[in-house]
Coordinates of C-alpha atoms and ligand atoms in Angstrom, one line a residue:
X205 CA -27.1 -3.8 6.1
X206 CA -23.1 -3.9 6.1
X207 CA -22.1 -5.0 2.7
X208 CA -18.5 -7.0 2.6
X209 CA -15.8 -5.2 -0.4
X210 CA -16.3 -7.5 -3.1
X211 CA -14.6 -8.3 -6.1
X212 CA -16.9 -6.4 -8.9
X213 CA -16.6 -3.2 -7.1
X214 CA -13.3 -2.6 -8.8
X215 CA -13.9 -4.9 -11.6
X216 CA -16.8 -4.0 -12.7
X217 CA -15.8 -0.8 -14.0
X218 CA -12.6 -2.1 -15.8
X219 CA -13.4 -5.8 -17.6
X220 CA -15.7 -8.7 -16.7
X221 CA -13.5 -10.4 -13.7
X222 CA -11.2 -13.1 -14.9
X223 CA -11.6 -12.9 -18.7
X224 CA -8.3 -14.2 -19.9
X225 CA -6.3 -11.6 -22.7
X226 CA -7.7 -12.7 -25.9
X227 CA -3.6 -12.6 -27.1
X228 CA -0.5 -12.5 -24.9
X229 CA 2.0 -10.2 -27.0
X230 CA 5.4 -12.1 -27.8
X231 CA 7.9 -9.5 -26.8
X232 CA 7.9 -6.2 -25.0
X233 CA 10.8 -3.5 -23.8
X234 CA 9.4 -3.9 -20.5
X235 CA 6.9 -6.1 -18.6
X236 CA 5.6 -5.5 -15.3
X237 CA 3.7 -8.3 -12.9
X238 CA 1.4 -6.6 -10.7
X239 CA -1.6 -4.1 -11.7
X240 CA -1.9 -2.4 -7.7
X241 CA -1.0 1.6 -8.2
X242 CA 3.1 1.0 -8.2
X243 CA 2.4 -1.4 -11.2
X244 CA 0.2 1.2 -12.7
X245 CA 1.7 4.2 -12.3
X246 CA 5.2 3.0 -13.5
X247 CA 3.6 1.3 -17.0
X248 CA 1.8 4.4 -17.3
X249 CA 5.0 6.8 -16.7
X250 CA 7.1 4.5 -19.0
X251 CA 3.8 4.9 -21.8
X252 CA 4.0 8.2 -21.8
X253 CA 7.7 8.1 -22.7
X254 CA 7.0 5.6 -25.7
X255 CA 8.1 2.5 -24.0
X256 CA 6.6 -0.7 -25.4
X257 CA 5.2 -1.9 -21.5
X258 CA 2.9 -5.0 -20.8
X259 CA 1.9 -5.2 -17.4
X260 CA 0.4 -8.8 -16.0
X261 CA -2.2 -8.8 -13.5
X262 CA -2.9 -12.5 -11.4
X263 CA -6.9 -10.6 -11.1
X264 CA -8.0 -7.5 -11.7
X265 CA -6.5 -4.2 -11.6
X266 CA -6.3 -2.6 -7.5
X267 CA -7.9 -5.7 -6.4
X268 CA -5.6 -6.5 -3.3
X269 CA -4.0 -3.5 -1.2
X270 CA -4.3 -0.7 -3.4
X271 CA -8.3 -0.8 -3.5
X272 CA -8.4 -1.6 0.2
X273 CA -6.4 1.1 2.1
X274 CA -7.7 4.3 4.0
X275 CA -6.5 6.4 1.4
X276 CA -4.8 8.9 3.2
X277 CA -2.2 10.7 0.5
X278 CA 0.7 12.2 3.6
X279 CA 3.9 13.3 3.9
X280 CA 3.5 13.7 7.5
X281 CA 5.0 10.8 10.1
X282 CA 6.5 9.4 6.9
X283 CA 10.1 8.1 6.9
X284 CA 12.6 10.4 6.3
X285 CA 14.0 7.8 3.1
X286 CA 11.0 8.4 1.4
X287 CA 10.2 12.0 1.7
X288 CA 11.8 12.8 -1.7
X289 CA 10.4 10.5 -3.8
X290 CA 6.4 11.2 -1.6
X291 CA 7.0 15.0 -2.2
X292 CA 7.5 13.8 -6.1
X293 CA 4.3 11.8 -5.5
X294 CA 2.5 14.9 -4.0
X295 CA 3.3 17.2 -7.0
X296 CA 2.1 14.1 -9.4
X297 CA -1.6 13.8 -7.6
X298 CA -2.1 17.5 -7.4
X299 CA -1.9 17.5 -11.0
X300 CA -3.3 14.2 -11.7
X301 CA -6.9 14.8 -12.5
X302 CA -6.5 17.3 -15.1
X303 CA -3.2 15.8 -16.8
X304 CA -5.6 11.7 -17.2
X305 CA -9.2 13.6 -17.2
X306 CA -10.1 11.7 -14.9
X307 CA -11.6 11.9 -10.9
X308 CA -9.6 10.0 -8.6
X309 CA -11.4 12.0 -5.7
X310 CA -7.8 13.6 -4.6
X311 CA -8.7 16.1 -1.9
X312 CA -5.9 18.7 0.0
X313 CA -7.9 18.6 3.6
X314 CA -4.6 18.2 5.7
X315 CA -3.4 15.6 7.9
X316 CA -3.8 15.6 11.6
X317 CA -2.1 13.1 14.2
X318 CA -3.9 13.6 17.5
X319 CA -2.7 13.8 21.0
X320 CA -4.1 13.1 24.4
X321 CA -0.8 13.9 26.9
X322 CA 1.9 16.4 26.5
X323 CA 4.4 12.7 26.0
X324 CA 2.6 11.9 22.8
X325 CA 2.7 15.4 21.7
X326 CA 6.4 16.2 22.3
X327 CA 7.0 12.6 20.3
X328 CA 5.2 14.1 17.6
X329 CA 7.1 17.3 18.1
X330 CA 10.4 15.7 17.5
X331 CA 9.6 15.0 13.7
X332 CA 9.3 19.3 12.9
X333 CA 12.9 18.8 12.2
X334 CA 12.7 16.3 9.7
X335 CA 9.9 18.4 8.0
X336 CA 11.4 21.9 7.9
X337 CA 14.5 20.4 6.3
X338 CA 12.2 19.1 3.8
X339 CA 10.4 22.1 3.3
X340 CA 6.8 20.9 4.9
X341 CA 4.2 23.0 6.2
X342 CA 4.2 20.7 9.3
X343 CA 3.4 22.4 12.5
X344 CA 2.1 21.7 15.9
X345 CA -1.7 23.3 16.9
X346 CA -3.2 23.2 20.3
X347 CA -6.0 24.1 22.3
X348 CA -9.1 25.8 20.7
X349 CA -7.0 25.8 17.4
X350 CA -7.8 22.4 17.5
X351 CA -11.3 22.9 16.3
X352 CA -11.0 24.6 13.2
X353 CA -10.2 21.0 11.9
X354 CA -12.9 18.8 13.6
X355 CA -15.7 19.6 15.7
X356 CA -14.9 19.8 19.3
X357 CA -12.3 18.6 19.2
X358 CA -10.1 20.3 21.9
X359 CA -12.5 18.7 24.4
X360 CA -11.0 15.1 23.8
X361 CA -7.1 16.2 22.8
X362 CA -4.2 18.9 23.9
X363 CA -2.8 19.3 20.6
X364 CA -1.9 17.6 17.2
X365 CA 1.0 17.4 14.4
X366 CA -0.8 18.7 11.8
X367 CA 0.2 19.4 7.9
X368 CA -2.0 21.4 6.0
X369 CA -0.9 20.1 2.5
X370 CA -1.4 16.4 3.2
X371 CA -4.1 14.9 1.3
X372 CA -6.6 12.5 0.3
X373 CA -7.9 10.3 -2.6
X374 CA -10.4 7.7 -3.3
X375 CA -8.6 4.1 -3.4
X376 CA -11.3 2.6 -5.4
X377 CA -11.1 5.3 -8.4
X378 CA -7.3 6.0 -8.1
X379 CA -5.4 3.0 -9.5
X380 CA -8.0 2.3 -12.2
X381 CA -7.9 6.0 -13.3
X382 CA -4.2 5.4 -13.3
X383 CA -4.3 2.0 -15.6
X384 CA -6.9 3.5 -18.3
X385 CA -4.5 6.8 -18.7
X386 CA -1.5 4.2 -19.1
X387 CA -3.3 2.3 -21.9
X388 CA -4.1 5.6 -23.9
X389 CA -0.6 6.4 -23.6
X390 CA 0.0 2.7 -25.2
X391 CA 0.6 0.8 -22.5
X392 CA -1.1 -2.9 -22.5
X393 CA -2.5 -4.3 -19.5
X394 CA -3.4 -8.0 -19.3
X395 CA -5.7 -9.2 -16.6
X396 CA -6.5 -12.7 -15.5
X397 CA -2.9 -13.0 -16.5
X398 CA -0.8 -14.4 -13.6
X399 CA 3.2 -14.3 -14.3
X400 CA 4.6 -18.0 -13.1
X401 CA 8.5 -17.1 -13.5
X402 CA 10.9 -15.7 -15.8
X403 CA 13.4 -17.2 -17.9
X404 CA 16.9 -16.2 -18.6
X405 CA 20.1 -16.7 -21.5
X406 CA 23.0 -16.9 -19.6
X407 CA 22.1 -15.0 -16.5
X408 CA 20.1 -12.2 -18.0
X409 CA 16.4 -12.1 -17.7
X410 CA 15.2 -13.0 -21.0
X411 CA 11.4 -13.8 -20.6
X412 CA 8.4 -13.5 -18.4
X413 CA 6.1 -16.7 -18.1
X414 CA 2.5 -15.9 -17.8
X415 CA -0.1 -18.5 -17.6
X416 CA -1.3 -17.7 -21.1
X417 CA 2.5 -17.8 -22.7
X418 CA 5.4 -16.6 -22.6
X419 CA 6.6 -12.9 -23.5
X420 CA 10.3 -12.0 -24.4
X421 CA 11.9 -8.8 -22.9
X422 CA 15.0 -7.7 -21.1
X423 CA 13.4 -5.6 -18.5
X424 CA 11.2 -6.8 -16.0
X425 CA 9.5 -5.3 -13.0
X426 CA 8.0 -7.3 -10.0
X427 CA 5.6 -4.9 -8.0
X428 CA 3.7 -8.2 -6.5
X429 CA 2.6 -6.6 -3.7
X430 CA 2.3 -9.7 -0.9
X431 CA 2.9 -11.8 -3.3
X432 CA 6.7 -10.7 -4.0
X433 CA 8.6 -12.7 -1.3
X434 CA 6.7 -16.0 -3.1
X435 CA 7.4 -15.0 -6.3
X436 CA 11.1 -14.0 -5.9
X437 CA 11.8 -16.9 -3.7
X438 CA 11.5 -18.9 -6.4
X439 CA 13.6 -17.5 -8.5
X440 CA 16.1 -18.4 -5.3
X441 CA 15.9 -14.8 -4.4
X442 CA 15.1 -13.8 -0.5
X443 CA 12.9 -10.7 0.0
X444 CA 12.4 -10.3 3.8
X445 CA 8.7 -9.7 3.6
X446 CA 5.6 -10.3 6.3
X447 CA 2.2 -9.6 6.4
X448 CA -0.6 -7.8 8.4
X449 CA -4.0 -7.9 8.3
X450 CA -5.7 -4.4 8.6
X451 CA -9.6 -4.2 9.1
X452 CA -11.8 -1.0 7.8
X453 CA -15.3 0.1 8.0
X454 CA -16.6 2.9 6.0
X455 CA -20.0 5.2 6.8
X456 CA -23.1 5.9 5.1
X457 CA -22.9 9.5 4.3
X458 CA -23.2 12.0 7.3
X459 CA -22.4 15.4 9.0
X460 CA -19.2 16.9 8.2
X461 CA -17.0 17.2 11.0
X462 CA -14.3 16.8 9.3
X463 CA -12.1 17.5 6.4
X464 CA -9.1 15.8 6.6
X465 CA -7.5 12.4 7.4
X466 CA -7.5 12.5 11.4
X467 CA -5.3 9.9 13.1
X468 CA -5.8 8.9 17.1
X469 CA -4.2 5.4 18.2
X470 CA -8.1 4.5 19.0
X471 CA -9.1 5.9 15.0
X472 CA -8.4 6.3 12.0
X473 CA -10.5 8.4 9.9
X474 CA -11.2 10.0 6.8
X475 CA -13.6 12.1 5.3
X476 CA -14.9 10.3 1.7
X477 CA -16.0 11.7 -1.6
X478 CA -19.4 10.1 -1.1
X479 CA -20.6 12.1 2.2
X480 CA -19.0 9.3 4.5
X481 CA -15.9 8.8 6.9
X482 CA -13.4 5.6 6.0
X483 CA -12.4 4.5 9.4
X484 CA -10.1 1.6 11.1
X485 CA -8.6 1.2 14.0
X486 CA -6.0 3.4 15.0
X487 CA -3.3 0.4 16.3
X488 CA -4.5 -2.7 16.0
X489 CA -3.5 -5.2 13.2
X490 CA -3.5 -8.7 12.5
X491 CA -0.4 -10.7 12.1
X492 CA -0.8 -14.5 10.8
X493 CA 2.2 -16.5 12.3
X494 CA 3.9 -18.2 9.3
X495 CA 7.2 -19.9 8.1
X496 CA 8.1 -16.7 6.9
X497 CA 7.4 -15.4 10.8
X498 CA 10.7 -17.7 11.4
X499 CA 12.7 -17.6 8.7
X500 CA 12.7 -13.4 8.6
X501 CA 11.9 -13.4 12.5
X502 CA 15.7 -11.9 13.2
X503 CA 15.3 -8.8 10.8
X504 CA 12.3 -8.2 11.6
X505 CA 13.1 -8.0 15.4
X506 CA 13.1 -4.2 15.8
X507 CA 10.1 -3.8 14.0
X508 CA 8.0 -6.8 15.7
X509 CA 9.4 -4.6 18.9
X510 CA 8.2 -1.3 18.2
X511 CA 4.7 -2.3 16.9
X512 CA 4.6 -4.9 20.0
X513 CA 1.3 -2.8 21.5
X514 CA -0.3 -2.7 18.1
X515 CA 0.3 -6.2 17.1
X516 CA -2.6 -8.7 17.3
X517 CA -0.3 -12.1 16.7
X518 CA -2.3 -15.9 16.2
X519 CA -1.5 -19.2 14.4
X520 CA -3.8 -21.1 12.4
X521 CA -4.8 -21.9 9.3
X522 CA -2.6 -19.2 7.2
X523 CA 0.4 -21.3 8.9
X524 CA -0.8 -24.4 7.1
X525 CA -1.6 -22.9 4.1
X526 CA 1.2 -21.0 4.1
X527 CA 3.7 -24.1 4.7
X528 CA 1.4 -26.3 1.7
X529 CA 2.3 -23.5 -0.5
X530 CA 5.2 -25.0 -2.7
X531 CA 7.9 -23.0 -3.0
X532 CA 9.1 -24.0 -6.6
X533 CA 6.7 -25.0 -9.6
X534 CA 7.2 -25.6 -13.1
X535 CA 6.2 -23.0 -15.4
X536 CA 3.6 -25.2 -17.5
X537 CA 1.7 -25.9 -15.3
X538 CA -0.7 -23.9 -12.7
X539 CA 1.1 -21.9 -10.4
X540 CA 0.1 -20.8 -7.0
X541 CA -0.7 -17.1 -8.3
X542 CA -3.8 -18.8 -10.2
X543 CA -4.6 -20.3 -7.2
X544 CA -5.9 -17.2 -5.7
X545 CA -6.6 -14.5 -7.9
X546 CA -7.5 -11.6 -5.2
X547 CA -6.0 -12.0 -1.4
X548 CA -9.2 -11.3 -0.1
X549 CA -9.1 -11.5 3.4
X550 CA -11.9 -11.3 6.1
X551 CA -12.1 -8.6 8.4
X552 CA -11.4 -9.2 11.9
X553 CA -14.6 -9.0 13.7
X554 CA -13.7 -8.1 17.3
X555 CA -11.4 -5.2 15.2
X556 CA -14.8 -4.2 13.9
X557 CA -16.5 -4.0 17.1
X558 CA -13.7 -1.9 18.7
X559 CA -14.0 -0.2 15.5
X560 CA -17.6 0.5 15.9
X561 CA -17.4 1.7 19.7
X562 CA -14.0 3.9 19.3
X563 CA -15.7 5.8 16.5
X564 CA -19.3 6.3 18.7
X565 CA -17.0 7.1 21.5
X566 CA -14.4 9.4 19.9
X567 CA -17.5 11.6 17.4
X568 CA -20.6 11.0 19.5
X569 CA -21.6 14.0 17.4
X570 CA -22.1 10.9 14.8
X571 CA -22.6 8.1 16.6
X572 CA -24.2 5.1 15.3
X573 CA -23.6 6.5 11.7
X574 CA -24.0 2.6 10.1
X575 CA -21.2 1.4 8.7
X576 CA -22.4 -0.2 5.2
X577 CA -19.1 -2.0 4.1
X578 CA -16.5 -3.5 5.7
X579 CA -13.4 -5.2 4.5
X580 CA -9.7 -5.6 5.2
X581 CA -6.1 -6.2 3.1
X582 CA -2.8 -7.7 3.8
X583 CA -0.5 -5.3 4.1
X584 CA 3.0 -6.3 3.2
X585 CA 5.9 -5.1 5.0
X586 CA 9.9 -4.8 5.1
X587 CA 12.1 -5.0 8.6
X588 CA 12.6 -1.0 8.3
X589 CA 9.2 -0.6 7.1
X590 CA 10.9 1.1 3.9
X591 CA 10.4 -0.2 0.6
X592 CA 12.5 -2.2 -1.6
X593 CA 13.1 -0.9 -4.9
X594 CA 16.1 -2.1 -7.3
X595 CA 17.7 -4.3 -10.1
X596 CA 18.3 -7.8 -8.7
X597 CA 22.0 -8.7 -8.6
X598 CA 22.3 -12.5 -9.5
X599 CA 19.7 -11.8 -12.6
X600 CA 20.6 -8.6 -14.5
X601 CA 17.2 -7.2 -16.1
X602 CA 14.9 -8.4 -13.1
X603 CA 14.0 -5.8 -11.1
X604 CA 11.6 -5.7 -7.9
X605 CA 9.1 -2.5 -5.9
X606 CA 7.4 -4.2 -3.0
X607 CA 7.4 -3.6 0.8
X608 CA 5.4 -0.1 0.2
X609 CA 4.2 -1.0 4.1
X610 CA 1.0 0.1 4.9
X611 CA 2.2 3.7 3.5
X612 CA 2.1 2.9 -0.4
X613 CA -0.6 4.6 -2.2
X614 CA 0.3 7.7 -1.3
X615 CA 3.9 7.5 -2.7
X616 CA 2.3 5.3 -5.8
X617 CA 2.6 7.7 -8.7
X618 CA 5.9 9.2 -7.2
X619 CA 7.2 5.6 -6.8
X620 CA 6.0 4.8 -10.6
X621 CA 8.1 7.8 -12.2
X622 CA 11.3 7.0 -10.1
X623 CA 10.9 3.1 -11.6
X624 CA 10.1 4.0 -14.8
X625 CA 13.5 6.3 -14.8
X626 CA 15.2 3.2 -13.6
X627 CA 14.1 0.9 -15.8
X628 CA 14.8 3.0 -18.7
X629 CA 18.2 4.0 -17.5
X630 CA 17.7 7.7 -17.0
X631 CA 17.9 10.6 -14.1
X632 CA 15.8 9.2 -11.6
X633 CA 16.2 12.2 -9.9
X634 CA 16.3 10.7 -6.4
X635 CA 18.4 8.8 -4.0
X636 CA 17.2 5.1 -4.4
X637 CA 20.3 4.1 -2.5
X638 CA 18.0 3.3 1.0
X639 CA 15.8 1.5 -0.9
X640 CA 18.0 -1.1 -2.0
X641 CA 17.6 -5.3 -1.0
X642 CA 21.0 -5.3 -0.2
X643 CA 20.5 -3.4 3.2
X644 CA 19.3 -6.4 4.4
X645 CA 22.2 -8.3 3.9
X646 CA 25.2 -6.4 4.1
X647 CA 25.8 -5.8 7.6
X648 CA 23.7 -2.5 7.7
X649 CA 22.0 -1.8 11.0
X650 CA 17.8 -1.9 10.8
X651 CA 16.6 1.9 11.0
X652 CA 13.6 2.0 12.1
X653 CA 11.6 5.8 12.1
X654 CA 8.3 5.4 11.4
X655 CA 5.5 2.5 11.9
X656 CA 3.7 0.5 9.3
Ligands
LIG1137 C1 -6.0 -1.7 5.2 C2 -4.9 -0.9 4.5 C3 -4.8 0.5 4.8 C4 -3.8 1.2 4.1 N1 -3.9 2.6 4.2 C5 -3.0 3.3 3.4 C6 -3.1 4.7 3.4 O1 -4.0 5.4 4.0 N2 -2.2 5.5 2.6 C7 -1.2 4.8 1.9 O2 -0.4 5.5 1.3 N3 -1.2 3.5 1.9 C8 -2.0 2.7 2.6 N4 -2.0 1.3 2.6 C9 -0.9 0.7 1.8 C10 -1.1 0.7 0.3 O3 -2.4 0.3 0.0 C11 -0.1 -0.2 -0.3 O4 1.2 0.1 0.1 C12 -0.1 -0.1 -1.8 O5 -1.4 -0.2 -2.3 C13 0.8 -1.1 -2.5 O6 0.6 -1.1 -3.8 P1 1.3 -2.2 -4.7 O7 1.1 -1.8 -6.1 O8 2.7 -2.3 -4.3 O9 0.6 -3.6 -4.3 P2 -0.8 -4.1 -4.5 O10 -1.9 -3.1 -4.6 O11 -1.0 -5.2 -3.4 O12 -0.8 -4.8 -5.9 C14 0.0 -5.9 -6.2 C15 -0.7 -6.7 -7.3 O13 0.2 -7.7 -7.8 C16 -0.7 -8.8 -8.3 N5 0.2 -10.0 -8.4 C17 0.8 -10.6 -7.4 N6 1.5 -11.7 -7.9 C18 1.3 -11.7 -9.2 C19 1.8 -12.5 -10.3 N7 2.6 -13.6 -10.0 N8 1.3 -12.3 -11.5 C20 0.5 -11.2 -11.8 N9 0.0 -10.4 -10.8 C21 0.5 -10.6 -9.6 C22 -1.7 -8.9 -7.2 O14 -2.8 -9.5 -7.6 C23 -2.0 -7.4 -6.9 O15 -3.1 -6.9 -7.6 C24 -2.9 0.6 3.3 C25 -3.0 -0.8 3.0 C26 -4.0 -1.5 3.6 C27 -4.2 -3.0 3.3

């Protein structure tokens, strides 16, 4: 029987769900709204340097995206903005599990994007220069080679970009391990705690409004995930920010014919801790017409362009719901964070099916392996597909980390030590310059180089 990803298999090994904090602290040096693995791994970074952090979580910890992706951990096909900063985040995982004592299932089994014409592998060629000048192991393999990475595999493709050092973890262990090792550092993370706003004394951030009270501080990070658009917008802030809808499957336990994350545009597919393969579709996603579809629909041109094939595009109810959702509230009284405590959405179930016969087709060395759980997550992403990450202008203290775009865990902890530098005013240590808001207002052309 295929079970659906449900709400206690995260929660249940962190707190009972929705058991609000027994006390809200009244001030902190920093406070940061959203517990998915940027949240995390910033409070936990800024812990470990003895800053006072509270971090407020709407449900539980890694209930939306960053409990529901493939949990691939790659360097490889990444954009060439964030290579620094997921380099950073490779050297952080490698040594994760020994510095929090913890098993986050992290796994160096490579990274292989698969192709079936000489076109798709000269495309993938064209990014060897990008990795040499970033010091990757990437490479191009063909023929018989091929098969030292999955089982026959040189019958079905001519070649792939592969890169030995890429890596895997487990998406259900990762962020949690992340959040426990944050609070022994002295970090204190509130679930059930949904942030409604902020307040400010002159134009300074001076408070974050939680549902349970209100906490003072000067420094404030919004890592909302898909829910950072809304939230910002009401501050009169506009984050250029849409959703997709991605759909996964994982197996019961079986052969291994495999050992790394192996990409194909028909498959996705990963080799998990527990004996079985997470897999998805290689190019299909859900995307939900909204008002947001309108009101970002210029910058997001290019993007909407390039992922044209891939794009599976309706209107329906998420419209409505989506147009219902107020857009200012006052901060006594329930906000629309409350309203839905996990963004649980269902998975598509013709996306399934073509799920079901691209993996039987693609491994018939494993075919009809059941699948036992399935599930998808909204994926939020930016016009470049780049993420945002910065100190808001018009409210000094307020900063924002969203638009991680279907490529976030991986870059998580990397992302969480360059914050945690910023918000503390030190070396980050990396260009944040491209990761700025403003790109998307200043004139600066959309550069698009990699896909969500
Ligand atoms: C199907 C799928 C596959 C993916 N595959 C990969 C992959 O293989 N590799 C990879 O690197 N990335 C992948 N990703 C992307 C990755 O999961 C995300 O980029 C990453 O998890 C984003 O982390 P986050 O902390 O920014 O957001 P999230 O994990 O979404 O966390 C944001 C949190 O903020 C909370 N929140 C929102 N508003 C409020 C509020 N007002 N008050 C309090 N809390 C609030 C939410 O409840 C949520 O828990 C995938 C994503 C999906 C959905």
């Amino acid at each position: 029987m295929t079970t659906k990803h449900n709400e206690s298999m995260v929660a249940g090994t962190w707190q009972k769900p929705f058991a609000p904090p027994e006390s809200i602290p009244q001030a902190a040096d920093v406070v940061i709204i959203g517990g998915g693995i940027v949240g995390v791994s910033t409070a936990w970074f800024l812990a470990k340097q003895g800053v006072d952090v509270v971090l407020c979580e709407k449900g539980h910890i890694a209930g939306e995206q960053s409990s529901r992706n493939w949990g691939w951990v790659r360097c490889q096909g990444r954009d060439s903005r964030e290579l620094p900063m997921m380099i950073e985040s490779m050297n952080i995982w490698r040594g994760l599990e020994v510095e929090i004592g913890e098993d986050v299932g992290f796994t160096t089994g490579g990274c292989l994007y698969m192709a079936r014409t000489d076109k798709e592998l000269s495309a993938y060629a064209d990014w060897l220069d990008i990795a040499r000048e970033h010091g990757l192991d990437t490479q191009i393999i063909e023929g018989k080679e091929l098969d030292k990475h999955v089982n026959a595999a040189s019958k079905r493709w001519i070649g792939a970009m592969y890169t030995a050092s890429d890596a895997r973890a487990e998406p259900h262990k990762a962020t949690l391990a992340i959040a426990r090792a944050a609070v022994r550092a002295g970090a204190r993370i509130l679930t059930s705690c949904a942030v409604r706003g902020v307040e400010t004394e002159g134009a300074r951030l001076s408070a974050v409004v939680t549902e349970h009270g209100v906490i003072k501080t000067s420094v404030a990070l919004c890592a909302a995930g898909a829910w950072t658009s809304l939230f910002c917008r009401s501050l009169g802030i506009s984050v250029p920010q849409l959703q997709v809808r991605g759909t996964v499957a994982r197996t019961a336990p079986a052969e291994v014919i495999l050992n790394g994350n192996v990409f194909d545009k028909n498959i996705g597919i990963r080799r998990r801790q527990d004996g079985g393969y997470t897999v998805a579709h290689g190019s299909v996603l859900d995307h939900f017409i909204t008002p947001s579809t309108f009101r970002f629909a210029f910058k997001f041109l290019p993007a909407l362009v390039h992922e044209l094939s891939s794009l599976r595009v309706s209107i329906g109810r998420p419209f409505f719901d989506a147009f219902a959702t107020p857009k200012k509230w006052s901060l006594d009284a329930e906000s629309p964070f409350e309203r839905n405590r996990v963004l649980n959405p269902e998975p598509n179930p013709k996306v399934l099916k073509d799920i079901r016969k691209n993996f039987d087709e693609v491994f018939p060395q494993l075919a009809g392996t059941p699948f036992v759980e399935t599930w998808a997550g909204m994926v939020e992403t930016t016009p470049d597909v780049v993420p945002v990450m910065g100190e808001i202008e018009s409210i000094p203290g307020f900063h924002i980390a969203t638009g991680l775009s279907g490529h976030g865990f991986g870059i998580g902890p990397g992302a969480g030590k360059a914050l945690a530098a910023m918000l503390t005013g030190s070396d980050v240590g990396i260009d944040m310059v491209p990761f700025r808001l403003g790109r998307f207002f200043d004139g600066s052309p959309i550069r698009l180089e990699s896909s969500i």
